[in-house]
């Protein structure tokens, strides 16, 4: 597969922004699927303070070639100044699922 597929992770501060971002990525055919988690608690340091906030995690299934466009979309649409965006290469999985990702993300 040579890192053809990625699983991207980001978080949003509320369900509305998570849904908006997910819909935009799927509508633009940048992602085949975006899963939105239930509310989670994140503890992190920001501007020299330890913060604790409720967030919603998004798992984005996509082709690696779409990463630059997804990154640009997240930077444009995301409410955070510095949104989380982590890309994990997918090295194995069900071939039919990978075919589906290709089919749904091709313009």
Short mmCIF file of C-alpha atoms in Angstrom, two decimals:
data_model
loop_
_atom_site.label_atom_id
_atom_site.label_comp_id
_atom_site.label_asym_id
_atom_site.label_seq_id
_atom_site.Cartn_x
_atom_site.Cartn_y
_atom_site.Cartn_z
CA UNK A 1 0.00 0.00 0.00
CA UNK A 2 3.02 2.28 0.43
CA UNK A 3 1.22 4.65 2.80
CA UNK A 4 -1.51 5.30 0.26
CA UNK A 5 -4.12 5.60 3.03
CA UNK A 6 -4.12 7.73 6.17
CA UNK A 7 -6.09 7.94 9.37
CA UNK A 8 -6.11 11.57 10.50
CA UNK A 9 -7.08 12.74 13.96
CA UNK A 10 -8.23 16.14 15.10
CA UNK A 11 -10.43 17.52 17.87
CA UNK A 12 -13.09 20.22 17.96
CA UNK A 13 -14.42 22.19 20.92
CA UNK A 14 -18.06 21.31 20.29
CA UNK A 15 -20.23 18.90 18.34
CA UNK A 16 -21.45 21.57 15.91
CA UNK A 17 -17.95 22.47 14.70
CA UNK A 18 -17.01 18.77 14.52
CA UNK A 19 -20.06 18.03 12.35
CA UNK A 20 -19.44 21.05 10.15
CA UNK A 21 -15.83 20.05 9.53
CA UNK A 22 -16.75 16.40 8.90
CA UNK A 23 -19.45 17.34 6.39
CA UNK A 24 -17.11 19.73 4.55
CA UNK A 25 -14.38 17.09 4.18
CA UNK A 26 -16.77 14.40 2.93
CA UNK A 27 -18.68 16.79 0.63
CA UNK A 28 -15.42 17.93 -0.98
CA UNK A 29 -14.42 14.25 -1.46
CA UNK A 30 -11.30 14.73 0.64
CA UNK A 31 -12.37 12.07 3.14
CA UNK A 32 -14.38 8.90 2.66
CA UNK A 33 -15.59 8.89 6.27
CA UNK A 34 -15.22 11.03 9.36
CA UNK A 35 -16.17 9.52 12.70
CA UNK A 36 -17.06 11.89 15.53
CA UNK A 37 -16.64 10.61 19.06
CA UNK A 38 -18.77 11.34 22.07
CA UNK A 39 -17.48 14.13 24.27
CA UNK A 40 -14.01 13.50 25.68
CA UNK A 41 -11.96 15.39 28.24
CA UNK A 42 -8.63 16.76 27.11
CA UNK A 43 -5.95 17.94 29.52
CA UNK A 44 -3.16 19.95 27.92
CA UNK A 45 -0.82 22.88 28.40
CA UNK A 46 -1.56 26.07 26.47
CA UNK A 47 0.17 29.41 27.00
CA UNK A 48 1.90 28.17 30.18
CA UNK A 49 -1.35 26.99 31.81
CA UNK A 50 -2.72 23.49 32.28
CA UNK A 51 -6.18 23.41 30.73
CA UNK A 52 -9.02 20.89 30.88
CA UNK A 53 -11.70 21.08 28.20
CA UNK A 54 -14.43 18.98 26.64
CA UNK A 55 -13.73 18.17 23.00
CA UNK A 56 -14.98 15.90 20.23
CA UNK A 57 -12.44 13.69 18.44
CA UNK A 58 -12.63 13.19 14.68
CA UNK A 59 -11.13 10.18 12.88
CA UNK A 60 -10.73 10.99 9.20
CA UNK A 61 -10.23 8.16 6.68
CA UNK A 62 -8.59 9.38 3.48
CA UNK A 63 -6.03 8.96 0.74
CA UNK A 64 -2.56 10.28 1.51
CA UNK A 65 -2.62 12.44 -1.63
CA UNK A 66 -5.46 14.46 -0.07
CA UNK A 67 -3.52 15.35 3.07
CA UNK A 68 -2.41 18.83 1.90
CA UNK A 69 -5.99 19.80 0.96
CA UNK A 70 -7.36 18.42 4.24
CA UNK A 71 -4.73 20.33 6.20
CA UNK A 72 -5.66 23.54 4.35
CA UNK A 73 -9.38 22.94 4.99
CA UNK A 74 -8.82 22.32 8.68
CA UNK A 75 -6.69 25.46 9.03
CA UNK A 76 -9.42 27.45 7.28
CA UNK A 77 -12.50 25.96 8.99
CA UNK A 78 -11.26 25.01 12.46
CA UNK A 79 -12.05 27.35 15.38
CA UNK A 80 -8.70 26.75 17.17
CA UNK A 81 -5.60 28.86 16.49
CA UNK A 82 -3.51 25.67 16.48
CA UNK A 83 -5.72 22.66 15.75
CA UNK A 84 -4.53 19.15 16.38
CA UNK A 85 -3.86 17.29 13.15
CA UNK A 86 -2.07 13.96 13.34
CA UNK A 87 -1.67 11.62 10.37
CA UNK A 88 -1.13 7.90 10.84
CA UNK A 89 -0.26 5.70 7.86
CA UNK A 90 -2.57 2.74 7.38
CA UNK A 91 -0.54 -0.26 6.34
CA UNK A 92 -3.10 -3.08 6.45
CA UNK A 93 -6.83 -3.53 6.26
CA UNK A 94 -9.71 -4.98 4.33
CA UNK A 95 -9.07 -4.48 0.57
CA UNK A 96 -12.76 -3.83 -0.13
CA UNK A 97 -12.73 -0.99 2.46
CA UNK A 98 -9.69 0.57 0.79
CA UNK A 99 -11.43 0.28 -2.58
CA UNK A 100 -14.39 2.14 -1.08
CA UNK A 101 -12.12 4.94 0.19
CA UNK A 102 -10.67 5.29 -3.32
CA UNK A 103 -14.10 5.28 -4.98
CA UNK A 104 -15.64 7.88 -2.67
CA UNK A 105 -12.74 10.32 -2.69
CA UNK A 106 -12.04 10.49 -6.40
CA UNK A 107 -13.36 13.61 -8.11
#
